[in-house]
mmCIF file of C-alpha atoms in Angstrom:
data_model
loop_
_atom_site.group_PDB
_atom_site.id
_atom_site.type_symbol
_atom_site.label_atom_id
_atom_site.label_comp_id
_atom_site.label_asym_id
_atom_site.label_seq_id
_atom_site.Cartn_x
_atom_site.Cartn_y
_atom_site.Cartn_z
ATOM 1 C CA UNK A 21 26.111 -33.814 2.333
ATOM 2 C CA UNK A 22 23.413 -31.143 2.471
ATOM 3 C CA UNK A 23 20.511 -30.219 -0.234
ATOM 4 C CA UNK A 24 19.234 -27.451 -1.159
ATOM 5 C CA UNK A 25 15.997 -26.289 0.529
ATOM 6 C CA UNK A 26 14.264 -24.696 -3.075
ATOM 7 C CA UNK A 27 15.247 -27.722 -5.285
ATOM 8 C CA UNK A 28 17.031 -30.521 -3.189
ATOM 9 C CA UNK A 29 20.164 -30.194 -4.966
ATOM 10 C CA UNK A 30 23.030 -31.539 -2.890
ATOM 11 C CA UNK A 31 25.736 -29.268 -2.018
ATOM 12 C CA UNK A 32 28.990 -29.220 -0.437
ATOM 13 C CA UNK A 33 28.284 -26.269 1.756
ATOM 14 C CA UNK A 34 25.152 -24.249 3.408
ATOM 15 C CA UNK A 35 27.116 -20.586 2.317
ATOM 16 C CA UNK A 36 26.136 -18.725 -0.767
ATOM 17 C CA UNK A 37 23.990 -19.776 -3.516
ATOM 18 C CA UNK A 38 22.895 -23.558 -4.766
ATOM 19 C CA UNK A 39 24.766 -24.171 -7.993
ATOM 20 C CA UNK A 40 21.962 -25.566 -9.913
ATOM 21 C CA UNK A 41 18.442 -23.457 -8.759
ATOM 22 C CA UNK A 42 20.825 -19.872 -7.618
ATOM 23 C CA UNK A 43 18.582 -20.383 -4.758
ATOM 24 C CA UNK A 44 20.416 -18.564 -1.531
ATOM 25 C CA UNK A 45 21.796 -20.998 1.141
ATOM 26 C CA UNK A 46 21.660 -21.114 4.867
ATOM 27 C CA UNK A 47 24.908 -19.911 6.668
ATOM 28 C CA UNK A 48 26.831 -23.170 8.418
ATOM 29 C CA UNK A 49 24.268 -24.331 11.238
ATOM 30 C CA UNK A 50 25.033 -23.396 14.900
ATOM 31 C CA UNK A 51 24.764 -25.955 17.886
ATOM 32 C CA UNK A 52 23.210 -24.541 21.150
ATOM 33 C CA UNK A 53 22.804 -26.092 24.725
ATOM 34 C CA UNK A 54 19.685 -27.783 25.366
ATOM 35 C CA UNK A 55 17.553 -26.041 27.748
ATOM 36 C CA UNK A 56 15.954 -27.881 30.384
ATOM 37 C CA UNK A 57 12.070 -27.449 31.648
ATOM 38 C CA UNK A 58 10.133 -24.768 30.565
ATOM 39 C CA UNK A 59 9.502 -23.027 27.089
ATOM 40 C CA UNK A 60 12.653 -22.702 24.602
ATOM 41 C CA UNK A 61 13.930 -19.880 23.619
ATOM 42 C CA UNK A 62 14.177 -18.743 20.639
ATOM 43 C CA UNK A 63 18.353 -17.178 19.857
ATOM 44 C CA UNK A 64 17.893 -13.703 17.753
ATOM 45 C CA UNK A 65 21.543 -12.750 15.810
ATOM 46 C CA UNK A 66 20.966 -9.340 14.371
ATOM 47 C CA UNK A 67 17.893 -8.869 14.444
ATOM 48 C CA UNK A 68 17.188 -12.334 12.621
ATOM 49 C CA UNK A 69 15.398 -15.036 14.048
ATOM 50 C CA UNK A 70 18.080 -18.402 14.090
ATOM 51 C CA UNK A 71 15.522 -20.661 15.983
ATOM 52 C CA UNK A 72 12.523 -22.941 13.869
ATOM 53 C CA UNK A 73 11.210 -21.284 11.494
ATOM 54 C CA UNK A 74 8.346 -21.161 8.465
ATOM 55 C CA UNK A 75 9.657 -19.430 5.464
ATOM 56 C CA UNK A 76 6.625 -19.023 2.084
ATOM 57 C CA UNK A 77 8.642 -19.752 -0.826
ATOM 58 C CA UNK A 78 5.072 -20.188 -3.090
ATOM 59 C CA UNK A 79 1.621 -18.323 -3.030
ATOM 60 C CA UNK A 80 0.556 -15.385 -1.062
ATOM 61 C CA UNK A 81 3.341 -13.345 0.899
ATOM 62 C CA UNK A 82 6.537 -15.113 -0.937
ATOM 63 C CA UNK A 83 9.593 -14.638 1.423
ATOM 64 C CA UNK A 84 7.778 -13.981 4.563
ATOM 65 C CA UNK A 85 9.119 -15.610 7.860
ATOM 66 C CA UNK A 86 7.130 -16.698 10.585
ATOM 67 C CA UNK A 87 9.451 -17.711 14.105
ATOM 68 C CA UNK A 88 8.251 -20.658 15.718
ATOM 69 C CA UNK A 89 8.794 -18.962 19.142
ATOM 70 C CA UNK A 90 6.556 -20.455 21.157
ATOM 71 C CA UNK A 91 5.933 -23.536 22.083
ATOM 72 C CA UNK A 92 2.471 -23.855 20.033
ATOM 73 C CA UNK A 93 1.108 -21.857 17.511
ATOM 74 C CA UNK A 94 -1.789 -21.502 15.287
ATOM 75 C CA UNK A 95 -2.190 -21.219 11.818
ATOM 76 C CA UNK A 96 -5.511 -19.678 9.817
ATOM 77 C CA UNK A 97 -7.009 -17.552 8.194
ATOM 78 C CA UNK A 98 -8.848 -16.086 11.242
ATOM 79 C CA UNK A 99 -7.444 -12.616 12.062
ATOM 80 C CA UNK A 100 -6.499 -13.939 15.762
ATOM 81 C CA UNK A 101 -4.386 -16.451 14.544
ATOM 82 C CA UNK A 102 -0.578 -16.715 15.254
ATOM 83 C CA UNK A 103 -0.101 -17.221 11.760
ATOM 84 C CA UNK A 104 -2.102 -15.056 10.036
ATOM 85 C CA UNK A 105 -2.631 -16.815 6.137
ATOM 86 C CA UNK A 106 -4.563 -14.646 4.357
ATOM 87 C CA UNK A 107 -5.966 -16.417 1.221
ATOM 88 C CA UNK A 108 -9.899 -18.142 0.965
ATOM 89 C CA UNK A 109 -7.871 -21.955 0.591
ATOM 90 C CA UNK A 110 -6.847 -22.022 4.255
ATOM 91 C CA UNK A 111 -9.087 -22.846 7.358
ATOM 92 C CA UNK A 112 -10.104 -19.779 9.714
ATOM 93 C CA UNK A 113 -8.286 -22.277 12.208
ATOM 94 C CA UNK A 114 -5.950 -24.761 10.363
ATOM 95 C CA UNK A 115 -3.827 -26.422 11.635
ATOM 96 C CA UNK A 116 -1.424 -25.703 14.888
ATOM 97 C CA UNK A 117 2.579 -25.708 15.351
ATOM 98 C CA UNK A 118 3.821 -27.581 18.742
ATOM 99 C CA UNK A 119 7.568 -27.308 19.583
ATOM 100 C CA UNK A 120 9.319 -28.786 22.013
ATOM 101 C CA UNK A 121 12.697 -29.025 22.304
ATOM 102 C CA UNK A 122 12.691 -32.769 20.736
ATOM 103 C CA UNK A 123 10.763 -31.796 17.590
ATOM 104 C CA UNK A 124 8.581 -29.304 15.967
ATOM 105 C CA UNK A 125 5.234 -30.998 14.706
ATOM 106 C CA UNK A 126 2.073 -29.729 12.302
ATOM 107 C CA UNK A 127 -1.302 -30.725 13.380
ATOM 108 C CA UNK A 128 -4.349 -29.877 11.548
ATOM 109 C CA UNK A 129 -6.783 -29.359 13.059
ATOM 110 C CA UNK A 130 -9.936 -30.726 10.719
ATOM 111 C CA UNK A 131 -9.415 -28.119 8.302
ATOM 112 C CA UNK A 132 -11.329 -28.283 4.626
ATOM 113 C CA UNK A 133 -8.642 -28.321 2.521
ATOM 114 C CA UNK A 134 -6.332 -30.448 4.391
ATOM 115 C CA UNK A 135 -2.501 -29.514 5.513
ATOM 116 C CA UNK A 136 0.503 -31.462 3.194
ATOM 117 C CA UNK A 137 3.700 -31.984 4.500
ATOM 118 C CA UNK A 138 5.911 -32.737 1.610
ATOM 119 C CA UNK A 139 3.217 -33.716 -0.772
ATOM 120 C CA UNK A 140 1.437 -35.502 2.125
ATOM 121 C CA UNK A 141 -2.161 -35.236 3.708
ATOM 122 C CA UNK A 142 -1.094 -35.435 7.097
ATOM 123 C CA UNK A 143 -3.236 -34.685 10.496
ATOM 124 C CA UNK A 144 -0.158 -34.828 12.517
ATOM 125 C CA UNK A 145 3.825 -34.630 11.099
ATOM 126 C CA UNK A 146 7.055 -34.086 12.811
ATOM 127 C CA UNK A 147 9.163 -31.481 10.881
ATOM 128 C CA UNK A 148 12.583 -31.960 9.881
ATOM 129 C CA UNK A 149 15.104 -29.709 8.282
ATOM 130 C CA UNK A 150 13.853 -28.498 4.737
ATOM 131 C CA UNK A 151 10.240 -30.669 4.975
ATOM 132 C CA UNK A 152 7.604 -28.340 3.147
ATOM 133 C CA UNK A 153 4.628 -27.382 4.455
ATOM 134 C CA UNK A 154 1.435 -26.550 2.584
ATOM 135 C CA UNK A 155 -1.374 -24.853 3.920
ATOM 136 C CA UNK A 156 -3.853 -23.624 0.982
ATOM 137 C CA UNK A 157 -2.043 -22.228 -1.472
ATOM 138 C CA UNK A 158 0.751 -21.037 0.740
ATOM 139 C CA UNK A 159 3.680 -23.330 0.497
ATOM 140 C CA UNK A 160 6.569 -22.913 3.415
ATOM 141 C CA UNK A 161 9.814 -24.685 3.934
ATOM 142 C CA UNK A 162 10.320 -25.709 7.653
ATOM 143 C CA UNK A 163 13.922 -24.482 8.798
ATOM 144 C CA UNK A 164 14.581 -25.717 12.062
ATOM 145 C CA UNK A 165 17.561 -23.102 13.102
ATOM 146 C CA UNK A 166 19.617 -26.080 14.532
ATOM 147 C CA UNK A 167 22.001 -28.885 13.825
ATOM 148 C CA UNK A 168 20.996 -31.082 11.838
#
């Protein structure tokens, strides 16, 4: 059975709306071919990324969606980051996103305030499905765009 990403609810499906938050649910999950040697890539339905992905849900820039597209990626404050996090709590360079096509995985990268992965001080974490992600005050769910 699958929970809801806002609350952790379970539900019965990934369409529509979580019965006890109203929180809106991922569509069913799609399964694509692993690609062999070189960097993923990233499938884009619509205009909507369906690979890994960082979604705020709490703090600065609520609803904003950052594609993990490549395989690594930083996260900071600095301007010339990746993943530009505006807000004095985060790091000029935080913390950096590797993906492969085994796992995703948060690093930080001896940052002051320290990156949490579901209420966890980590220095290194492997993502799953859901796992949240705080960096300062921004708080992200991971969604990792495949099976699961």
């Amino acid at each position: 059975m699958d929970r809801c990403c806002s609350c952790g609810t379970e539900v019965k499906t990934q369409k529509g709306a979580c019965p006890s938050c109203g929180a809106l649910l991922d569509a069913g999950t799609q399964q694509f071919p692993t690609v062999m040697g070189g960097e993923p890539e990233i499938a884009v339905e619509a205009g909507t990324p369906s690979g890994p992905m960082l979604v705020v849900q709490k703090g600065p820039e609520v609803g904003e969606r950052f594609a993990l597209d490549r395989v690594e990626l930083t996260l900071g404050r600095d301007p010339s980051s990746d993943i530009f996090l505006n807000d004095v709590t985060v790091s000029r360079r935080h913390a950096v996103i590797t993906t492969s096509v085994q796992e995703t995985t948060v690093r930080d990268t001896g940052s002051l305030n320290g990156t949490y992965v579901n209420g966890v001080r980590v220095d290194e974490a492997a993502l799953g499905h859901c796992d949240t992600v705080q960096i300062g005050r921004f708080q992200m769910v991971f969604l990792s765009g495949g099976a699961e």
